[in-house]
Amino acid sequence: SVFFSLNPRTNIATVAELREVLGKNLDKAIKQLDEFAVGDPLTAAELQMVLAQSLYELGRYPQAVTLMEKVVEIRSKELGEKDELTLKSLGVLAQSYHSNYQHVEAGPIYKMLYETAKAKFGEDDLRTLDRAHDLAAWYIDTGDSKRAIPLFEDTLKRRKAKLGEKDPATLATMN
């Protein structure tokens, strides 16, 4: 279990120590999942995604990337590249790449997810606005403010109209 050895009476004194123990336990869970290979590839992918997101939240971006690449591969093969779960996995993979400073890998995914959402849901849909925000943030982080600023401005205008000025997503775009 990921929570093995998390006895409150142990000497885990800091958040950093807790993160380290959790990270090691996640590493063990990943190895066990690989060793026992769940019979259903989609179930395995779902479990791997949960583990990858946990690794991501612990700041273990390289491990999250490796696991998310597996998830995307399985879901693409089993469900197709345009399936909603595959696209969700690609979004998590792009964020993992981005956080791991793998901007070259993240960019094409962000662009594809934005274009796919825009075509599928329209420009004012919240999913499209989330993808636009992610892409604009990636542009900023890669030094492309000429593309980022207009995309942020358009996303902000649409979020204000759809969600209001005090909504957390609107405020995130304002930031």
Coordinates of C-alpha atoms in Angstrom, one line a residue:
S1 CA 0.0 0.0 0.0
V2 CA 1.1 3.6 -0.7
F3 CA 0.3 4.3 2.9
F4 CA 2.5 1.5 4.4
S5 CA 4.9 2.8 7.1
L6 CA 2.9 6.0 7.6
N7 CA 2.3 5.3 11.3
P8 CA 1.6 8.5 13.1
R9 CA 4.0 7.4 15.8
T10 CA 7.0 7.2 13.4
N11 CA 9.6 9.9 13.2
I12 CA 8.3 11.7 10.1
A13 CA 8.9 15.2 11.3
T14 CA 8.6 17.3 8.1
V15 CA 6.5 17.5 5.0
A16 CA 9.7 16.7 3.0
E17 CA 10.1 13.5 4.9
L18 CA 6.5 12.5 4.3
R19 CA 6.9 13.3 0.6
E20 CA 10.0 11.1 0.5
V21 CA 8.2 8.1 2.2
L22 CA 5.1 8.5 0.0
G23 CA 7.3 8.7 -3.1
K24 CA 9.2 5.5 -2.2
N25 CA 5.9 3.8 -1.6
L26 CA 4.6 4.9 -4.9
D27 CA 7.7 3.6 -6.6
K28 CA 7.0 0.2 -5.0
A29 CA 3.4 0.3 -6.1
I30 CA 4.4 1.0 -9.7
K31 CA 6.8 -1.9 -9.7
Q32 CA 4.1 -4.2 -8.2
L33 CA 1.7 -3.1 -10.9
D34 CA 4.2 -3.8 -13.6
E35 CA 5.0 -7.2 -12.1
F36 CA 1.5 -8.4 -11.6
A37 CA 0.2 -6.8 -14.8
V38 CA -3.5 -6.3 -14.3
G39 CA -5.3 -8.5 -16.9
D40 CA -7.3 -5.5 -18.4
P41 CA -5.0 -2.9 -20.0
L42 CA -7.5 -0.1 -19.5
T43 CA -7.7 -0.9 -15.7
A44 CA -3.9 -0.9 -15.6
A45 CA -3.9 2.4 -17.4
E46 CA -6.4 3.9 -14.9
L47 CA -4.3 2.7 -12.0
Q48 CA -1.1 4.0 -13.6
M49 CA -2.7 7.4 -14.2
V50 CA -3.7 7.6 -10.5
L51 CA -0.1 6.8 -9.5
A52 CA 1.3 9.2 -12.1
Q53 CA -0.9 12.0 -10.8
S54 CA 0.3 11.2 -7.2
L55 CA 3.9 11.3 -8.4
Y56 CA 3.2 14.7 -10.1
E57 CA 1.7 16.2 -6.9
L58 CA 4.8 15.0 -5.0
G59 CA 7.1 16.8 -7.6
R60 CA 8.4 13.6 -9.0
Y61 CA 8.0 14.8 -12.6
P62 CA 10.3 12.4 -14.4
Q63 CA 8.5 9.4 -12.9
A64 CA 5.2 10.9 -13.7
V65 CA 6.2 11.5 -17.3
T66 CA 7.3 7.9 -17.7
L67 CA 4.1 6.5 -16.3
M68 CA 1.9 8.9 -18.3
E69 CA 3.6 7.9 -21.5
K70 CA 2.5 4.3 -20.8
V71 CA -1.0 5.4 -20.0
V72 CA -1.3 7.4 -23.3
E73 CA 0.2 4.5 -25.2
I74 CA -2.4 2.0 -23.8
R75 CA -5.4 4.3 -24.1
S76 CA -4.4 5.3 -27.7
K77 CA -4.2 1.7 -28.7
E78 CA -7.3 0.5 -26.8
L79 CA -9.6 3.5 -27.2
G80 CA -8.2 5.6 -30.1
E81 CA -6.4 8.8 -30.2
K82 CA -9.5 11.1 -30.1
D83 CA -11.2 9.3 -27.2
E84 CA -12.0 11.5 -24.2
L85 CA -9.9 9.4 -21.8
T86 CA -7.0 9.4 -24.2
L87 CA -7.2 13.2 -24.5
K88 CA -7.4 13.6 -20.8
S89 CA -4.3 11.4 -20.5
L90 CA -2.5 13.6 -23.0
G91 CA -3.3 16.7 -21.0
V92 CA -1.8 15.2 -17.9
L93 CA 1.2 14.1 -19.9
A94 CA 1.6 17.6 -21.4
Q95 CA 1.5 19.1 -17.8
S96 CA 4.0 16.5 -16.7
Y97 CA 6.4 17.3 -19.6
H98 CA 5.9 21.1 -18.9
S99 CA 6.7 20.7 -15.2
N100 CA 9.7 18.6 -16.0
Y101 CA 11.0 21.3 -18.4
Q102 CA 10.4 19.2 -21.4
H103 CA 8.8 22.1 -23.3
V104 CA 9.6 20.7 -26.7
E105 CA 7.5 17.6 -25.9
A106 CA 4.7 19.5 -24.2
G107 CA 4.0 22.1 -26.9
P108 CA 2.6 20.0 -29.7
I109 CA 0.3 18.2 -27.2
Y110 CA -1.0 21.5 -25.8
K111 CA -1.6 22.8 -29.3
M112 CA -3.4 19.6 -30.4
L113 CA -5.6 19.6 -27.3
Y114 CA -6.6 23.2 -27.8
E115 CA -7.4 22.7 -31.5
T116 CA -9.3 19.5 -30.8
A117 CA -11.4 21.1 -28.0
K118 CA -12.1 24.2 -30.1
A119 CA -13.3 22.0 -33.0
K120 CA -15.3 19.6 -30.8
F121 CA -16.9 21.9 -28.3
G122 CA -16.6 25.4 -29.6
E123 CA -14.6 28.4 -28.5
D124 CA -16.7 29.3 -25.4
D125 CA -16.8 25.8 -23.9
L126 CA -15.0 25.6 -20.5
R127 CA -12.9 22.6 -21.7
T128 CA -11.7 24.7 -24.7
L129 CA -11.0 27.7 -22.4
D130 CA -9.0 25.4 -20.1
R131 CA -6.9 24.2 -23.0
A132 CA -6.4 27.7 -24.3
H133 CA -5.2 28.8 -20.8
D134 CA -2.7 25.8 -20.7
L135 CA -1.4 26.7 -24.2
A136 CA -1.0 30.3 -23.3
A137 CA 0.9 29.4 -20.1
W138 CA 3.2 27.2 -22.2
Y139 CA 3.8 30.0 -24.6
I140 CA 4.8 32.3 -21.7
D141 CA 7.1 29.7 -20.3
T142 CA 8.8 29.3 -23.6
G143 CA 9.2 33.0 -24.1
D144 CA 6.6 33.4 -26.8
S145 CA 4.6 36.4 -25.4
K146 CA 3.4 37.4 -28.8
R147 CA 1.2 34.3 -28.9
A148 CA 0.5 34.1 -25.2
I149 CA -0.9 37.5 -24.5
P150 CA -3.7 37.5 -27.2
L151 CA -4.6 34.0 -26.2
F152 CA -4.7 34.9 -22.5
E153 CA -6.8 38.0 -23.3
D154 CA -9.3 36.1 -25.4
T155 CA -9.5 33.4 -22.7
L156 CA -10.0 36.0 -20.0
K157 CA -12.8 37.7 -21.9
R158 CA -14.6 34.4 -22.5
R159 CA -14.2 33.2 -19.0
K160 CA -15.5 36.5 -17.5
A161 CA -18.5 36.2 -19.8
K162 CA -19.1 32.6 -18.9
L163 CA -18.0 32.3 -15.3
G164 CA -17.9 35.8 -13.9
E165 CA -15.0 37.9 -12.6
K166 CA -14.6 36.1 -9.3
D167 CA -14.5 32.5 -10.5
P168 CA -11.2 30.8 -9.7
A169 CA -10.6 29.9 -13.4
T170 CA -11.1 33.5 -14.4
L171 CA -8.8 34.7 -11.6
A172 CA -6.2 32.2 -12.7
T173 CA -6.2 33.6 -16.2
M174 CA -6.0 37.2 -14.8
N175 CA -2.9 36.2 -12.9

